[in-house]
Coordinates of C-alpha atoms in Angstrom, one line a residue:
X19 CA 0.0 0.0 0.0
X20 CA 2.7 2.5 -0.9
X21 CA 1.4 6.0 -1.5
X22 CA 3.3 5.9 -4.8
X23 CA 1.5 2.7 -6.0
X24 CA 0.0 3.0 -9.4
X25 CA -3.2 1.4 -8.0
X26 CA -3.6 4.2 -5.4
X27 CA -7.0 5.8 -5.9
X28 CA -6.6 9.5 -6.7
X29 CA -4.0 12.2 -6.0
X30 CA -2.5 12.4 -2.5
X31 CA -3.0 15.7 -0.6
X32 CA -0.3 16.7 1.9
X33 CA -1.8 17.5 5.3
X34 CA 1.0 19.3 7.2
X35 CA -1.2 20.4 10.1
X36 CA -1.7 16.7 11.1
X37 CA 0.8 15.0 13.4
X38 CA 1.4 11.7 15.0
X39 CA 1.9 11.1 18.8
X40 CA 3.2 7.6 19.7
X41 CA 2.7 5.6 22.8
X42 CA 5.2 2.8 23.3
X43 CA 5.6 0.4 26.2
X44 CA 3.9 -2.4 28.2
X45 CA 1.5 0.0 29.8
X46 CA 0.5 1.9 26.7
X47 CA -3.0 0.3 26.5
X48 CA -3.7 0.6 30.2
X49 CA -2.5 4.2 30.4
X50 CA -4.5 5.3 27.3
X51 CA -7.6 3.4 28.6
X52 CA -7.4 5.5 31.8
X53 CA -6.9 8.8 30.0
X54 CA -8.9 8.8 26.8
X55 CA -12.7 8.9 26.3
X56 CA -13.1 5.9 24.1
X57 CA -12.6 2.2 24.9
X58 CA -9.0 1.5 23.8
X59 CA -9.0 -2.0 25.3
X60 CA -11.9 -3.0 23.0
X61 CA -9.6 -2.4 19.9
X62 CA -7.8 -5.4 18.4
X63 CA -4.4 -5.0 16.9
X64 CA -4.8 -3.3 13.5
X65 CA -7.9 -1.4 14.4
X66 CA -8.7 2.3 15.1
X67 CA -11.4 4.6 16.3
X68 CA -12.0 8.2 17.0
X69 CA -11.2 9.3 20.6
X70 CA -10.3 12.3 22.6
X71 CA -8.8 13.6 25.8
X72 CA -10.9 15.6 28.3
X73 CA -10.5 17.8 31.3
X74 CA -11.9 16.6 34.6
X75 CA -14.9 18.8 33.8
X76 CA -15.5 16.8 30.6
X77 CA -14.3 19.4 28.1
X78 CA -12.4 18.3 25.0
X79 CA -8.7 19.1 25.0
X80 CA -7.9 17.1 21.9
X81 CA -9.7 15.0 19.3
X82 CA -7.9 12.3 17.3
X83 CA -7.9 9.0 15.5
X84 CA -6.3 6.3 17.8
X85 CA -4.6 3.4 16.1
X86 CA -3.7 0.2 18.0
X87 CA -0.5 -1.0 16.2
X88 CA 0.2 -3.9 18.6
X89 CA -0.2 -4.6 22.4
X90 CA 2.5 -2.1 23.2
X91 CA 2.1 0.5 20.5
X92 CA -0.5 3.2 19.8
X93 CA -0.6 6.1 17.4
X94 CA -2.6 9.2 17.9
X95 CA -3.3 11.0 14.6
X96 CA -3.9 14.6 15.6
X97 CA -5.5 16.9 13.1
X98 CA -5.0 20.1 15.1
X99 CA -2.9 21.6 17.8
X100 CA 0.8 21.6 18.8
X101 CA 1.6 17.9 19.2
X102 CA 4.5 18.4 21.5
X103 CA 2.5 20.5 23.9
X104 CA -0.2 17.9 24.1
X105 CA 2.4 15.1 24.5
X106 CA 4.2 17.0 27.2
X107 CA 0.9 17.5 29.1
X108 CA 0.1 13.8 28.8
X109 CA 3.6 12.9 30.2
X110 CA 2.6 14.7 33.4
X111 CA 0.2 11.8 34.1
X112 CA 2.6 8.9 33.5
X113 CA 3.8 8.6 37.1
X114 CA 5.2 5.0 37.1
X115 CA 3.5 3.8 33.9
X116 CA 5.9 2.0 31.6
X117 CA 5.1 4.2 28.5
X118 CA 7.2 6.4 26.3
X119 CA 5.2 9.2 24.7
X120 CA 6.9 10.7 21.6
X121 CA 6.4 12.7 18.5
X122 CA 7.1 11.0 15.2
X123 CA 8.4 14.0 13.2
X124 CA 9.4 11.7 10.3
X125 CA 5.8 10.4 9.9
X126 CA 3.8 12.6 7.5
X127 CA 0.1 12.5 6.9
X128 CA -1.7 12.8 3.6
X129 CA -5.3 12.4 2.4
X130 CA -7.2 11.3 -0.7
X131 CA -10.8 12.1 -1.8
X132 CA -11.3 8.5 -2.6
X133 CA -12.0 5.1 -0.9
X134 CA -9.0 3.5 0.8
X135 CA -7.3 1.0 -1.5
X136 CA -6.9 -1.7 1.3
X137 CA -8.2 -0.5 4.6
X138 CA -11.8 -1.5 5.5
X139 CA -14.1 -0.4 8.2
X140 CA -12.2 0.3 11.4
X141 CA -9.3 -1.9 10.3
X142 CA -6.3 0.0 8.9
X143 CA -3.9 -1.3 6.4
X144 CA -0.2 -1.5 7.1
X145 CA 2.4 -2.6 4.6
X146 CA 5.4 -1.9 6.8
X147 CA 6.1 1.4 5.1
X148 CA 2.9 3.2 5.3
X149 CA -0.5 3.0 7.0
X150 CA -3.9 3.7 5.4
X151 CA -7.2 4.5 7.1
X152 CA -10.6 4.6 5.4
X153 CA -12.8 7.7 6.1
X154 CA -16.3 8.3 4.9
X155 CA -18.5 6.3 2.7
X156 CA -20.0 6.3 -0.8
X157 CA -19.8 9.6 -2.7
X158 CA -18.0 11.2 0.3
X159 CA -15.3 8.5 0.8
X160 CA -11.9 9.7 1.9
X161 CA -8.7 8.0 3.1
X162 CA -5.7 8.9 5.2
X163 CA -2.1 7.8 4.5
X164 CA 0.6 7.9 7.1
X165 CA 4.2 7.3 6.0
X166 CA 7.8 8.6 6.2
X167 CA 7.8 8.9 2.4
X168 CA 5.0 11.2 1.2
X169 CA 6.6 12.8 -1.8
X170 CA 4.0 15.6 -2.3
X171 CA 4.0 19.3 -1.6
X172 CA 1.2 21.1 0.4
X173 CA -1.6 22.5 -1.7
X174 CA -3.5 25.3 0.2
X175 CA -6.6 24.8 -1.9
X176 CA -6.7 21.1 -1.4
X177 CA -6.0 21.5 2.3
X178 CA -9.0 23.9 2.6
X179 CA -11.2 21.4 0.8
X180 CA -10.1 18.7 3.2
X181 CA -10.9 20.8 6.2
X182 CA -14.3 21.7 4.7
X183 CA -15.0 18.0 4.2
X184 CA -14.1 17.3 7.9
X185 CA -16.7 19.9 9.0
X186 CA -19.4 18.6 6.6
X187 CA -18.8 15.1 8.1
X188 CA -19.2 16.5 11.6
X189 CA -15.5 16.3 12.6
X190 CA -14.8 19.4 14.6
X191 CA -11.4 21.1 13.9
X192 CA -10.3 22.6 17.2
X193 CA -8.4 25.9 17.2
X194 CA -6.7 26.8 20.5
X195 CA -9.5 29.1 21.6
X196 CA -12.0 26.3 21.4
X197 CA -10.1 23.7 23.5
X198 CA -11.5 22.9 26.9
X199 CA -14.7 24.7 26.0
X200 CA -17.1 21.9 24.9
X201 CA -18.3 18.5 26.1
X202 CA -18.3 15.5 23.7
X203 CA -22.1 15.7 23.5
X204 CA -22.0 19.4 22.7
X205 CA -19.7 18.5 19.8
X206 CA -22.1 15.7 18.8
X207 CA -19.2 13.2 19.0
X208 CA -21.7 10.3 19.5
X209 CA -22.0 10.6 15.7
X210 CA -18.4 9.5 15.4
X211 CA -18.8 6.9 18.2
X212 CA -15.8 8.7 19.7
X213 CA -16.6 8.2 23.4
X214 CA -17.7 5.5 25.8
X215 CA -20.1 5.7 28.7
X216 CA -19.5 2.1 29.8
X217 CA -15.7 1.5 29.9
X218 CA -15.0 2.9 33.3
X219 CA -13.1 5.9 34.7
X220 CA -11.3 8.5 32.7
X221 CA -11.0 12.3 33.1
X222 CA -14.4 13.8 32.6
X223 CA -16.2 10.4 32.5
X224 CA -18.6 11.3 35.3
X225 CA -19.8 14.4 33.3
X226 CA -20.1 12.5 30.1
X227 CA -22.0 9.5 31.6
X228 CA -24.3 11.7 33.6
X229 CA -25.2 13.8 30.6
X230 CA -25.8 10.5 28.6
X231 CA -27.9 8.6 31.1
X232 CA -29.9 11.5 32.4
X233 CA -30.7 12.7 28.8
X234 CA -29.4 16.2 29.5
X235 CA -27.6 16.9 26.3
X236 CA -29.3 20.1 25.3
X237 CA -26.8 21.3 22.7
X238 CA -25.1 19.8 19.7
X239 CA -23.5 20.7 16.4
X240 CA -25.1 22.4 13.4
X241 CA -23.5 22.8 10.0
X242 CA -23.9 26.3 8.6
X243 CA -23.3 27.5 5.1
X244 CA -22.7 31.2 4.2
X245 CA -21.8 33.3 1.2
X246 CA -19.0 35.0 3.2
X247 CA -16.3 33.9 5.7
X248 CA -17.5 33.0 9.2
X249 CA -15.4 33.7 12.3
X250 CA -14.8 31.3 15.1
X251 CA -16.5 32.6 18.3
X252 CA -19.2 34.5 16.4
X253 CA -22.8 34.3 17.8
X254 CA -25.4 32.5 15.8
X255 CA -28.4 34.8 15.9
X256 CA -32.1 34.3 15.5
X257 CA -34.6 37.2 15.8
X258 CA -32.0 39.3 17.5
X259 CA -31.2 36.8 20.1
X260 CA -28.1 34.6 20.4
X261 CA -28.9 31.0 19.7
X262 CA -25.4 29.5 19.9
X263 CA -21.7 30.0 19.0
X264 CA -19.5 29.1 16.1
X265 CA -16.6 26.8 17.1
X266 CA -15.0 25.6 13.8
X267 CA -14.9 27.1 10.3
X268 CA -13.6 26.3 6.8
X269 CA -13.4 28.3 3.6
X270 CA -12.5 27.7 0.0
X271 CA -12.4 30.1 -2.9
X272 CA -16.2 29.7 -3.4
X273 CA -17.7 28.3 -0.2
X274 CA -17.8 29.0 3.5
X275 CA -19.0 26.6 6.2
X276 CA -19.0 26.4 10.0
X277 CA -19.8 24.2 12.9
X278 CA -21.8 25.8 15.6
X279 CA -23.0 24.6 19.0
X280 CA -26.7 25.3 19.2
X281 CA -29.8 24.0 21.0
X282 CA -30.9 20.6 19.9
X283 CA -34.6 21.5 20.2
X284 CA -34.6 24.4 17.8
X285 CA -37.7 23.1 16.0
X286 CA -39.7 23.5 19.2
X287 CA -38.7 27.2 19.4
X288 CA -39.9 27.8 15.8
X289 CA -36.4 28.5 14.6
X290 CA -36.2 27.9 10.9
X291 CA -32.8 27.6 9.1
X292 CA -33.5 30.7 7.0
X293 CA -33.8 32.8 10.1
X294 CA -30.2 32.3 11.2
X295 CA -27.6 35.0 11.0
X296 CA -23.9 35.2 11.8
X297 CA -21.9 38.5 11.8
X298 CA -24.9 40.2 10.2
X299 CA -25.0 37.8 7.2
X300 CA -27.7 35.1 6.5
X301 CA -26.6 31.5 7.0
X302 CA -28.3 28.3 6.0
X303 CA -28.3 25.1 8.1
X304 CA -27.3 22.0 6.1
X305 CA -27.4 18.4 7.2
X306 CA -24.3 16.8 8.6
X307 CA -23.1 13.8 6.5
X308 CA -22.8 10.3 7.9
X309 CA -20.0 7.9 7.4
X310 CA -17.1 8.8 9.7
X311 CA -18.1 6.6 12.6
X312 CA -15.9 3.6 13.1

């Protein structure tokens, strides 16, 4: 599954904002199980899922794809943020755990707007030189490639289209100002099956489980489309009142989208998509696409 293979489906896009954090050691699984919001122990070797790291108050610090390479090796594919800062923060919780947390600077991440050539479902493909993950389904299929040998230059337009596809698929892209602001339910991460309410303790687990079992998730993500750029942190307005807040944005040369955290019961408040405004401009709510859940 080399990224240079003639059978590779479609051109490869360099994603320089993505990085890989590695966990290596006999306690890698146990440490990650105690820290991250999804059930790492339920993964078999060669499988992956979406996961994240929360504050004790249940707010998302980081969101990532977690790959189980073998019983002593995990990879965290981080779309956003300074990987070394997150890794250093995680190291503060190691205590006596036999785990080495590192940054694989030689590993590069690329993407394709096409189905994976070998990876299927939540099983990734590994040929010893590169790793492939399948993202999305059908007309919106995408794939990630992780390798030390991605011979392709960044393309700002392609990177913008990739980010926009993430938002349309309901994958929040976290800028620094939005870290530690939102719970998994407020980011609708159940759509990605990115957290567990049954696996046991982890930071923020009590908040996540209580919200789930008491049915108190009152806010979630909405995808907004606009004719002009949208700023992170802007209020989503309806009839002169603030309805929610923009937490992630993406723009290409001819399109602008955003993810906003808004009330889930907007229909009961007679809020129609055509009534929404951000920064004085009309925005239209569009349906989030399915397919990223693993």
